[in-house]
Amino acid sequence: MRNNIILIGFMGCGKTSVGVRLSYLLKKAMTDTDKMIERLNEQTVAEIFERYGEGTFRQMETECLQKLLQEPEGQIISVGGGLPIRSENQELLKQLGLVIYLRVTAKTVCERLSGDMSRPLLQGENPEQRVQELLEKRTPIYESIADIVIDVDEKSFDVILSEVVEKMEERSDEPACN
Ligand code: S3P
């Protein structure tokens, strides 16, 4: 297993925001798979979904993980909310490093993402129901691959970060921050 730190969790759980803060704190580079895909394809995630469909985007996510396995270790990697669903990706995530699951409730997701236009999967008639359905389907998968689980509802970034560091230190003999 590589020594990257991977952040997984549902849309709106704060993976990118926590990842950026963690990268400052631990002085590690940060990569976000959605941003990587957008950069490599020069299109937004929404455009990729619209032009080529979800299947193509999911394939791009797998290729992203394969690329990251070839890159130098020691990165913070935040991944799109649906990436861990493919079983192939679950294996790749485990190979990449320590998987931290930011667990969020449907209520918080709906509050945070109300009016969001950037997430194609939530643009239908009843986004609340969609969030509920996707969350129910995905939660067991997130939990099955997580090394560390952090509940994030109603917590500040400072609290989330200190829980992340504390749980990482419990698993290792070394301090997480130097
Ligand atoms: C998706 C989550 C999004 C993005 C795409 C699909 C999903 O990323 O990858 O819209 O299937 O949950 P975030 O989790 O960063 O919003």
mmCIF file with all atom_site columns, C-alpha atoms and ligand atoms in Angstrom:
data_model
loop_
_atom_site.group_PDB
_atom_site.id
_atom_site.type_symbol
_atom_site.label_atom_id
_atom_site.label_alt_id
_atom_site.label_comp_id
_atom_site.label_asym_id
_atom_site.label_entity_id
_atom_site.label_seq_id
_atom_site.pdbx_PDB_ins_code
_atom_site.Cartn_x
_atom_site.Cartn_y
_atom_site.Cartn_z
_atom_site.occupancy
_atom_site.B_iso_or_equiv
_atom_site.pdbx_formal_charge
_atom_site.auth_seq_id
_atom_site.auth_comp_id
_atom_site.auth_asym_id
_atom_site.auth_atom_id
_atom_site.pdbx_PDB_model_num
ATOM   1   C CA . MET A 1 1   ? 0.000   0.000  0.000   1.00 0.00 ? 1   MET A CA 1
ATOM   2   C CA . ARG A 1 2   ? 1.257   3.522  -0.896  1.00 0.00 ? 2   ARG A CA 1
ATOM   3   C CA . ASN A 1 3   ? 1.374   6.257  1.725   1.00 0.00 ? 3   ASN A CA 1
ATOM   4   C CA . ASN A 1 4   ? -1.213  8.604  0.215   1.00 0.00 ? 4   ASN A CA 1
ATOM   5   C CA . ILE A 1 5   ? -4.242  9.818  2.165   1.00 0.00 ? 5   ILE A CA 1
ATOM   6   C CA . ILE A 1 6   ? -7.517  9.416  0.269   1.00 0.00 ? 6   ILE A CA 1
ATOM   7   C CA . LEU A 1 7   ? -10.714 11.243 1.148   1.00 0.00 ? 7   LEU A CA 1
ATOM   8   C CA . ILE A 1 8   ? -13.970 9.576  0.126   1.00 0.00 ? 8   ILE A CA 1
ATOM   9   C CA . GLY A 1 9   ? -17.611 10.394 0.807   1.00 0.00 ? 9   GLY A CA 1
ATOM   10  C CA . PHE A 1 10  ? -20.867 11.603 -0.661  1.00 0.00 ? 10  PHE A CA 1
ATOM   11  C CA . MET A 1 11  ? -21.216 14.836 -2.666  1.00 0.00 ? 11  MET A CA 1
ATOM   12  C CA . GLY A 1 12  ? -21.163 17.813 -0.333  1.00 0.00 ? 12  GLY A CA 1
ATOM   13  C CA . CYS A 1 13  ? -19.415 16.039 2.573   1.00 0.00 ? 13  CYS A CA 1
ATOM   14  C CA . GLY A 1 14  ? -16.453 18.442 2.295   1.00 0.00 ? 14  GLY A CA 1
ATOM   15  C CA . LYS A 1 15  ? -13.771 16.190 0.750   1.00 0.00 ? 15  LYS A CA 1
ATOM   16  C CA . THR A 1 16  ? -12.151 18.976 -1.247  1.00 0.00 ? 16  THR A CA 1
ATOM   17  C CA . SER A 1 17  ? -12.325 21.584 1.524   1.00 0.00 ? 17  SER A CA 1
ATOM   18  C CA . VAL A 1 18  ? -10.975 19.147 4.128   1.00 0.00 ? 18  VAL A CA 1
ATOM   19  C CA . GLY A 1 19  ? -8.335  17.948 1.655   1.00 0.00 ? 19  GLY A CA 1
ATOM   20  C CA . VAL A 1 20  ? -7.008  21.452 0.992   1.00 0.00 ? 20  VAL A CA 1
ATOM   21  C CA . ARG A 1 21  ? -6.757  22.176 4.727   1.00 0.00 ? 21  ARG A CA 1
ATOM   22  C CA . LEU A 1 22  ? -5.144  18.809 5.419   1.00 0.00 ? 22  LEU A CA 1
ATOM   23  C CA . SER A 1 23  ? -2.601  19.419 2.683   1.00 0.00 ? 23  SER A CA 1
ATOM   24  C CA . TYR A 1 24  ? -1.539  22.701 4.365   1.00 0.00 ? 24  TYR A CA 1
ATOM   25  C CA . LEU A 1 25  ? -1.445  21.095 7.787   1.00 0.00 ? 25  LEU A CA 1
ATOM   26  C CA . LEU A 1 26  ? 0.549   18.026 6.770   1.00 0.00 ? 26  LEU A CA 1
ATOM   27  C CA . LYS A 1 27  ? 2.569   19.873 4.087   1.00 0.00 ? 27  LYS A CA 1
ATOM   28  C CA . LYS A 1 28  ? 1.556   17.412 1.390   1.00 0.00 ? 28  LYS A CA 1
ATOM   29  C CA . ALA A 1 29  ? 0.446   17.948 -2.201  1.00 0.00 ? 29  ALA A CA 1
ATOM   30  C CA . MET A 1 30  ? -3.277  17.722 -2.895  1.00 0.00 ? 30  MET A CA 1
ATOM   31  C CA . THR A 1 31  ? -5.026  16.177 -5.897  1.00 0.00 ? 31  THR A CA 1
ATOM   32  C CA . ASP A 1 32  ? -8.747  16.095 -6.616  1.00 0.00 ? 32  ASP A CA 1
ATOM   33  C CA . THR A 1 33  ? -9.884  13.492 -9.167  1.00 0.00 ? 33  THR A CA 1
ATOM   34  C CA . ASP A 1 34  ? -12.707 15.671 -10.568 1.00 0.00 ? 34  ASP A CA 1
ATOM   35  C CA . LYS A 1 35  ? -10.242 18.540 -11.140 1.00 0.00 ? 35  LYS A CA 1
ATOM   36  C CA . MET A 1 36  ? -7.702  16.130 -12.650 1.00 0.00 ? 36  MET A CA 1
ATOM   37  C CA . ILE A 1 37  ? -10.339 14.819 -15.107 1.00 0.00 ? 37  ILE A CA 1
ATOM   38  C CA . GLU A 1 38  ? -11.451 18.354 -15.982 1.00 0.00 ? 38  GLU A CA 1
ATOM   39  C CA . ARG A 1 39  ? -7.845  19.424 -16.596 1.00 0.00 ? 39  ARG A CA 1
ATOM   40  C CA . LEU A 1 40  ? -6.942  16.367 -18.685 1.00 0.00 ? 40  LEU A CA 1
ATOM   41  C CA . ASN A 1 41  ? -10.089 16.662 -20.825 1.00 0.00 ? 41  ASN A CA 1
ATOM   42  C CA . GLU A 1 42  ? -10.394 20.447 -20.838 1.00 0.00 ? 42  GLU A CA 1
ATOM   43  C CA . GLN A 1 43  ? -14.109 20.088 -19.990 1.00 0.00 ? 43  GLN A CA 1
ATOM   44  C CA . THR A 1 44  ? -16.135 20.316 -16.804 1.00 0.00 ? 44  THR A CA 1
ATOM   45  C CA . VAL A 1 45  ? -17.569 17.195 -15.166 1.00 0.00 ? 45  VAL A CA 1
ATOM   46  C CA . ALA A 1 46  ? -21.068 18.410 -16.158 1.00 0.00 ? 46  ALA A CA 1
ATOM   47  C CA . GLU A 1 47  ? -19.982 18.741 -19.809 1.00 0.00 ? 47  GLU A CA 1
ATOM   48  C CA . ILE A 1 48  ? -18.435 15.261 -19.795 1.00 0.00 ? 48  ILE A CA 1
ATOM   49  C CA . PHE A 1 49  ? -21.669 13.759 -18.399 1.00 0.00 ? 49  PHE A CA 1
ATOM   50  C CA . GLU A 1 50  ? -23.748 15.611 -20.971 1.00 0.00 ? 50  GLU A CA 1
ATOM   51  C CA . ARG A 1 51  ? -21.572 14.848 -24.007 1.00 0.00 ? 51  ARG A CA 1
ATOM   52  C CA . TYR A 1 52  ? -20.371 11.310 -23.306 1.00 0.00 ? 52  TYR A CA 1
ATOM   53  C CA . GLY A 1 53  ? -22.570 9.988  -20.467 1.00 0.00 ? 53  GLY A CA 1
ATOM   54  C CA . GLU A 1 54  ? -21.847 8.732  -16.968 1.00 0.00 ? 54  GLU A CA 1
ATOM   55  C CA . GLY A 1 55  ? -20.142 5.508  -18.136 1.00 0.00 ? 55  GLY A CA 1
ATOM   56  C CA . THR A 1 56  ? -17.359 7.437  -19.882 1.00 0.00 ? 56  THR A CA 1
ATOM   57  C CA . PHE A 1 57  ? -16.858 9.604  -16.807 1.00 0.00 ? 57  PHE A CA 1
ATOM   58  C CA . ARG A 1 58  ? -16.596 6.494  -14.602 1.00 0.00 ? 58  ARG A CA 1
ATOM   59  C CA . GLN A 1 59  ? -13.958 5.071  -16.925 1.00 0.00 ? 59  GLN A CA 1
ATOM   60  C CA . MET A 1 60  ? -12.034 8.351  -16.672 1.00 0.00 ? 60  MET A CA 1
ATOM   61  C CA . GLU A 1 61  ? -12.164 8.044  -12.875 1.00 0.00 ? 61  GLU A CA 1
ATOM   62  C CA . THR A 1 62  ? -10.614 4.566  -13.023 1.00 0.00 ? 62  THR A CA 1
ATOM   63  C CA . GLU A 1 63  ? -7.864  5.825  -15.357 1.00 0.00 ? 63  GLU A CA 1
ATOM   64  C CA . CYS A 1 64  ? -7.220  8.684  -12.956 1.00 0.00 ? 64  CYS A CA 1
ATOM   65  C CA . LEU A 1 65  ? -6.590  6.233  -10.095 1.00 0.00 ? 65  LEU A CA 1
ATOM   66  C CA . GLN A 1 66  ? -4.289  4.175  -12.324 1.00 0.00 ? 66  GLN A CA 1
ATOM   67  C CA . LYS A 1 67  ? -2.302  7.339  -13.124 1.00 0.00 ? 67  LYS A CA 1
ATOM   68  C CA . LEU A 1 68  ? -2.126  8.303  -9.448  1.00 0.00 ? 68  LEU A CA 1
ATOM   69  C CA . LEU A 1 69  ? -0.624  4.891  -8.653  1.00 0.00 ? 69  LEU A CA 1
ATOM   70  C CA . GLN A 1 70  ? 2.288   5.820  -10.943 1.00 0.00 ? 70  GLN A CA 1
ATOM   71  C CA . GLU A 1 71  ? 2.814   9.231  -9.314  1.00 0.00 ? 71  GLU A CA 1
ATOM   72  C CA . PRO A 1 72  ? 5.016   10.022 -6.301  1.00 0.00 ? 72  PRO A CA 1
ATOM   73  C CA . GLU A 1 73  ? 3.447   8.976  -2.988  1.00 0.00 ? 73  GLU A CA 1
ATOM   74  C CA . GLY A 1 74  ? 2.569   11.174 -0.030  1.00 0.00 ? 74  GLY A CA 1
ATOM   75  C CA . GLN A 1 75  ? -0.347  13.064 -1.562  1.00 0.00 ? 75  GLN A CA 1
ATOM   76  C CA . ILE A 1 76  ? -3.764  13.967 -0.216  1.00 0.00 ? 76  ILE A CA 1
ATOM   77  C CA . ILE A 1 77  ? -6.242  12.698 -2.815  1.00 0.00 ? 77  ILE A CA 1
ATOM   78  C CA . SER A 1 78  ? -9.910  13.678 -2.753  1.00 0.00 ? 78  SER A CA 1
ATOM   79  C CA . VAL A 1 79  ? -12.114 11.604 -5.046  1.00 0.00 ? 79  VAL A CA 1
ATOM   80  C CA . GLY A 1 80  ? -15.565 12.167 -6.603  1.00 0.00 ? 80  GLY A CA 1
ATOM   81  C CA . GLY A 1 81  ? -18.485 10.840 -4.545  1.00 0.00 ? 81  GLY A CA 1
ATOM   82  C CA . GLY A 1 82  ? -19.308 8.054  -7.000  1.00 0.00 ? 82  GLY A CA 1
ATOM   83  C CA . LEU A 1 83  ? -15.765 6.871  -7.658  1.00 0.00 ? 83  LEU A CA 1
ATOM   84  C CA . PRO A 1 84  ? -15.621 4.202  -4.901  1.00 0.00 ? 84  PRO A CA 1
ATOM   85  C CA . ILE A 1 85  ? -18.704 2.425  -6.303  1.00 0.00 ? 85  ILE A CA 1
ATOM   86  C CA . ARG A 1 86  ? -16.872 0.504  -9.060  1.00 0.00 ? 86  ARG A CA 1
ATOM   87  C CA . SER A 1 87  ? -15.302 -2.573 -7.493  1.00 0.00 ? 87  SER A CA 1
ATOM   88  C CA . GLU A 1 88  ? -12.180 -2.079 -9.624  1.00 0.00 ? 88  GLU A CA 1
ATOM   89  C CA . ASN A 1 89  ? -11.780 1.360  -8.054  1.00 0.00 ? 89  ASN A CA 1
ATOM   90  C CA . GLN A 1 90  ? -12.173 -0.042 -4.535  1.00 0.00 ? 90  GLN A CA 1
ATOM   91  C CA . GLU A 1 91  ? -9.058  -2.165 -5.104  1.00 0.00 ? 91  GLU A CA 1
ATOM   92  C CA . LEU A 1 92  ? -7.144  0.782  -6.590  1.00 0.00 ? 92  LEU A CA 1
ATOM   93  C CA . LEU A 1 93  ? -8.107  3.028  -3.659  1.00 0.00 ? 93  LEU A CA 1
ATOM   94  C CA . LYS A 1 94  ? -6.826  0.463  -1.171  1.00 0.00 ? 94  LYS A CA 1
ATOM   95  C CA . GLN A 1 95  ? -3.544  0.230  -3.074  1.00 0.00 ? 95  GLN A CA 1
ATOM   96  C CA . LEU A 1 96  ? -3.200  4.015  -3.094  1.00 0.00 ? 96  LEU A CA 1
ATOM   97  C CA . GLY A 1 97  ? -3.149  4.428  0.688   1.00 0.00 ? 97  GLY A CA 1
ATOM   98  C CA . LEU A 1 98  ? -5.125  5.256  3.812   1.00 0.00 ? 98  LEU A CA 1
ATOM   99  C CA . VAL A 1 99  ? -8.827  5.736  3.028   1.00 0.00 ? 99  VAL A CA 1
ATOM   100 C CA . ILE A 1 100 ? -10.676 8.299  5.152   1.00 0.00 ? 100 ILE A CA 1
ATOM   101 C CA . TYR A 1 101 ? -14.466 8.385  4.817   1.00 0.00 ? 101 TYR A CA 1
ATOM   102 C CA . LEU A 1 102 ? -16.180 11.688 5.612   1.00 0.00 ? 102 LEU A CA 1
ATOM   103 C CA . ARG A 1 103 ? -19.677 10.518 6.575   1.00 0.00 ? 103 ARG A CA 1
ATOM   104 C CA . VAL A 1 104 ? -22.531 12.969 6.100   1.00 0.00 ? 104 VAL A CA 1
ATOM   105 C CA . THR A 1 105 ? -26.338 12.726 6.431   1.00 0.00 ? 105 THR A CA 1
ATOM   106 C CA . ALA A 1 106 ? -28.806 13.338 3.590   1.00 0.00 ? 106 ALA A CA 1
ATOM   107 C CA . LYS A 1 107 ? -30.157 16.383 5.470   1.00 0.00 ? 107 LYS A CA 1
ATOM   108 C CA . THR A 1 108 ? -26.765 18.111 5.492   1.00 0.00 ? 108 THR A CA 1
ATOM   109 C CA . VAL A 1 109 ? -26.115 17.231 1.837   1.00 0.00 ? 109 VAL A CA 1
ATOM   110 C CA . CYS A 1 110 ? -29.472 18.739 0.816   1.00 0.00 ? 110 CYS A CA 1
ATOM   111 C CA . GLU A 1 111 ? -28.836 21.901 2.838   1.00 0.00 ? 111 GLU A CA 1
ATOM   112 C CA . ARG A 1 112 ? -25.351 22.341 1.398   1.00 0.00 ? 112 ARG A CA 1
ATOM   113 C CA . LEU A 1 113 ? -26.180 21.509 -2.221  1.00 0.00 ? 113 LEU A CA 1
ATOM   114 C CA . SER A 1 114 ? -29.563 23.172 -2.629  1.00 0.00 ? 114 SER A CA 1
ATOM   115 C CA . GLY A 1 115 ? -29.393 25.137 -5.900  1.00 0.00 ? 115 GLY A CA 1
ATOM   116 C CA . ASP A 1 116 ? -26.088 23.517 -6.962  1.00 0.00 ? 116 ASP A CA 1
ATOM   117 C CA . MET A 1 117 ? -25.935 23.205 -10.750 1.00 0.00 ? 117 MET A CA 1
ATOM   118 C CA . SER A 1 118 ? -22.539 21.542 -11.082 1.00 0.00 ? 118 SER A CA 1
ATOM   119 C CA . ARG A 1 119 ? -23.520 17.994 -10.079 1.00 0.00 ? 119 ARG A CA 1
ATOM   120 C CA . PRO A 1 120 ? -25.301 16.218 -12.960 1.00 0.00 ? 120 PRO A CA 1
ATOM   121 C CA . LEU A 1 121 ? -26.677 13.434 -10.759 1.00 0.00 ? 121 LEU A CA 1
ATOM   122 C CA . LEU A 1 122 ? -28.696 15.902 -8.670  1.00 0.00 ? 122 LEU A CA 1
ATOM   123 C CA . GLN A 1 123 ? -30.316 17.906 -11.467 1.00 0.00 ? 123 GLN A CA 1
ATOM   124 C CA . GLY A 1 124 ? -33.570 15.870 -11.763 1.00 0.00 ? 124 GLY A CA 1
ATOM   125 C CA . GLU A 1 125 ? -37.081 16.469 -10.443 1.00 0.00 ? 125 GLU A CA 1
ATOM   126 C CA . ASN A 1 126 ? -36.557 15.448 -6.841  1.00 0.00 ? 126 ASN A CA 1
ATOM   127 C CA . PRO A 1 127 ? -32.928 15.920 -5.756  1.00 0.00 ? 127 PRO A CA 1
ATOM   128 C CA . GLU A 1 128 ? -33.709 15.156 -2.083  1.00 0.00 ? 128 GLU A CA 1
ATOM   129 C CA . GLN A 1 129 ? -35.041 11.710 -2.965  1.00 0.00 ? 129 GLN A CA 1
ATOM   130 C CA . ARG A 1 130 ? -32.066 11.106 -5.260  1.00 0.00 ? 130 ARG A CA 1
ATOM   131 C CA . VAL A 1 131 ? -29.641 12.009 -2.458  1.00 0.00 ? 131 VAL A CA 1
ATOM   132 C CA . GLN A 1 132 ? -31.457 9.613  -0.119  1.00 0.00 ? 132 GLN A CA 1
ATOM   133 C CA . GLU A 1 133 ? -31.399 6.746  -2.641  1.00 0.00 ? 133 GLU A CA 1
ATOM   134 C CA . LEU A 1 134 ? -27.766 7.217  -3.646  1.00 0.00 ? 134 LEU A CA 1
ATOM   135 C CA . LEU A 1 135 ? -26.654 7.590  -0.038  1.00 0.00 ? 135 LEU A CA 1
ATOM   136 C CA . GLU A 1 136 ? -28.432 4.365  0.978   1.00 0.00 ? 136 GLU A CA 1
ATOM   137 C CA . LYS A 1 137 ? -26.818 2.489  -1.876  1.00 0.00 ? 137 LYS A CA 1
ATOM   138 C CA . ARG A 1 138 ? -23.345 3.918  -1.386  1.00 0.00 ? 138 ARG A CA 1
ATOM   139 C CA . THR A 1 139 ? -22.984 4.026  2.403   1.00 0.00 ? 139 THR A CA 1
ATOM   140 C CA . PRO A 1 140 ? -22.158 0.298  2.849   1.00 0.00 ? 140 PRO A CA 1
ATOM   141 C CA . ILE A 1 141 ? -19.523 0.578  0.110   1.00 0.00 ? 141 ILE A CA 1
ATOM   142 C CA . TYR A 1 142 ? -17.894 3.672  1.629   1.00 0.00 ? 142 TYR A CA 1
ATOM   143 C CA . GLU A 1 143 ? -17.865 1.972  5.035   1.00 0.00 ? 143 GLU A CA 1
ATOM   144 C CA . SER A 1 144 ? -16.422 -1.268 3.682   1.00 0.00 ? 144 SER A CA 1
ATOM   145 C CA . ILE A 1 145 ? -13.333 0.386  2.210   1.00 0.00 ? 145 ILE A CA 1
ATOM   146 C CA . ALA A 1 146 ? -12.701 3.039  4.868   1.00 0.00 ? 146 ALA A CA 1
ATOM   147 C CA . ASP A 1 147 ? -9.738  2.749  7.237   1.00 0.00 ? 147 ASP A CA 1
ATOM   148 C CA . ILE A 1 148 ? -11.020 5.753  9.190   1.00 0.00 ? 148 ILE A CA 1
ATOM   149 C CA . VAL A 1 149 ? -14.581 7.123  9.433   1.00 0.00 ? 149 VAL A CA 1
ATOM   150 C CA . ILE A 1 150 ? -15.304 10.710 10.497  1.00 0.00 ? 150 ILE A CA 1
ATOM   151 C CA . ASP A 1 151 ? -18.855 12.012 11.001  1.00 0.00 ? 151 ASP A CA 1
ATOM   152 C CA . VAL A 1 152 ? -18.852 15.550 9.667   1.00 0.00 ? 152 VAL A CA 1
ATOM   153 C CA . ASP A 1 153 ? -22.350 16.953 10.256  1.00 0.00 ? 153 ASP A CA 1
ATOM   154 C CA . GLU A 1 154 ? -22.355 20.241 12.149  1.00 0.00 ? 154 GLU A CA 1
ATOM   155 C CA . LYS A 1 155 ? -18.599 20.111 12.751  1.00 0.00 ? 155 LYS A CA 1
ATOM   156 C CA . SER A 1 156 ? -16.199 22.930 11.902  1.00 0.00 ? 156 SER A CA 1
ATOM   157 C CA . PHE A 1 157 ? -13.216 22.215 9.667   1.00 0.00 ? 157 PHE A CA 1
ATOM   158 C CA . ASP A 1 158 ? -10.930 22.618 12.704  1.00 0.00 ? 158 ASP A CA 1
ATOM   159 C CA . VAL A 1 159 ? -12.784 19.880 14.584  1.00 0.00 ? 159 VAL A CA 1
ATOM   160 C CA . ILE A 1 160 ? -12.827 17.584 11.537  1.00 0.00 ? 160 ILE A CA 1
ATOM   161 C CA . LEU A 1 161 ? -9.096  18.102 10.974  1.00 0.00 ? 161 LEU A CA 1
ATOM   162 C CA . SER A 1 162 ? -8.190  17.391 14.583  1.00 0.00 ? 162 SER A CA 1
ATOM   163 C CA . GLU A 1 163 ? -10.273 14.183 14.477  1.00 0.00 ? 163 GLU A CA 1
ATOM   164 C CA . VAL A 1 164 ? -8.527  13.134 11.270  1.00 0.00 ? 164 VAL A CA 1
ATOM   165 C CA . VAL A 1 165 ? -5.085  13.742 12.788  1.00 0.00 ? 165 VAL A CA 1
ATOM   166 C CA . GLU A 1 166 ? -6.027  12.008 16.057  1.00 0.00 ? 166 GLU A CA 1
ATOM   167 C CA . LYS A 1 167 ? -7.336  8.907  14.256  1.00 0.00 ? 167 LYS A CA 1
ATOM   168 C CA . MET A 1 168 ? -4.289  8.779  11.985  1.00 0.00 ? 168 MET A CA 1
ATOM   169 C CA . GLU A 1 169 ? -1.985  8.952  15.005  1.00 0.00 ? 169 GLU A CA 1
ATOM   170 C CA . GLU A 1 170 ? -3.913  6.151  16.751  1.00 0.00 ? 170 GLU A CA 1
ATOM   171 C CA . ARG A 1 171 ? -3.044  3.938  13.789  1.00 0.00 ? 171 ARG A CA 1
ATOM   172 C CA . SER A 1 172 ? 0.636   4.840  13.669  1.00 0.00 ? 172 SER A CA 1
ATOM   173 C CA . ASP A 1 173 ? 3.547   5.332  16.065  1.00 0.00 ? 173 ASP A CA 1
ATOM   174 C CA . GLU A 1 174 ? 4.506   8.616  14.459  1.00 0.00 ? 174 GLU A CA 1
ATOM   175 C CA . PRO A 1 175 ? 2.900   12.070 14.812  1.00 0.00 ? 175 PRO A CA 1
ATOM   176 C CA . ALA A 1 176 ? 0.840   12.970 11.734  1.00 0.00 ? 176 ALA A CA 1
ATOM   177 C CA . CYS A 1 177 ? 2.131   16.596 11.720  1.00 0.00 ? 177 CYS A CA 1
ATOM   178 C CA . ASN A 1 178 ? 5.771   17.571 12.106  1.00 0.00 ? 178 ASN A CA 1
HETATM 179 C C1 . S3P B 2 .   ? -20.405 12.440 -8.328  1.00 0.00 ? 1   S3P B C1 1
HETATM 180 C C2 . S3P B 2 .   ? -19.768 13.328 -7.481  1.00 0.00 ? 1   S3P B C2 1
HETATM 181 C C3 . S3P B 2 .   ? -19.076 14.534 -7.966  1.00 0.00 ? 1   S3P B C3 1
HETATM 182 C C4 . S3P B 2 .   ? -18.578 14.308 -9.401  1.00 0.00 ? 1   S3P B C4 1
HETATM 183 C C5 . S3P B 2 .   ? -19.714 13.869 -10.272 1.00 0.00 ? 1   S3P B C5 1
HETATM 184 C C6 . S3P B 2 .   ? -20.369 12.577 -9.813  1.00 0.00 ? 1   S3P B C6 1
HETATM 185 C C7 . S3P B 2 .   ? -21.125 11.288 -7.734  1.00 0.00 ? 1   S3P B C7 1
HETATM 186 O O1 . S3P B 2 .   ? -17.959 14.839 -7.124  1.00 0.00 ? 1   S3P B O1 1
HETATM 187 O O2 . S3P B 2 .   ? -17.552 13.356 -9.432  1.00 0.00 ? 1   S3P B O2 1
HETATM 188 O O3 . S3P B 2 .   ? -20.651 14.919 -10.320 1.00 0.00 ? 1   S3P B O3 1
HETATM 189 O O4 . S3P B 2 .   ? -21.413 10.321 -8.471  1.00 0.00 ? 1   S3P B O4 1
HETATM 190 O O5 . S3P B 2 .   ? -21.382 11.307 -6.516  1.00 0.00 ? 1   S3P B O5 1
HETATM 191 P P1 . S3P B 2 .   ? -18.113 15.425 -5.615  1.00 0.00 ? 1   S3P B P1 1
HETATM 192 O O6 . S3P B 2 .   ? -18.349 14.266 -4.705  1.00 0.00 ? 1   S3P B O6 1
HETATM 193 O O7 . S3P B 2 .   ? -16.796 16.078 -5.356  1.00 0.00 ? 1   S3P B O7 1
HETATM 194 O O8 . S3P B 2 .   ? -19.243 16.376 -5.625  1.00 0.00 ? 1   S3P B O8 1
#
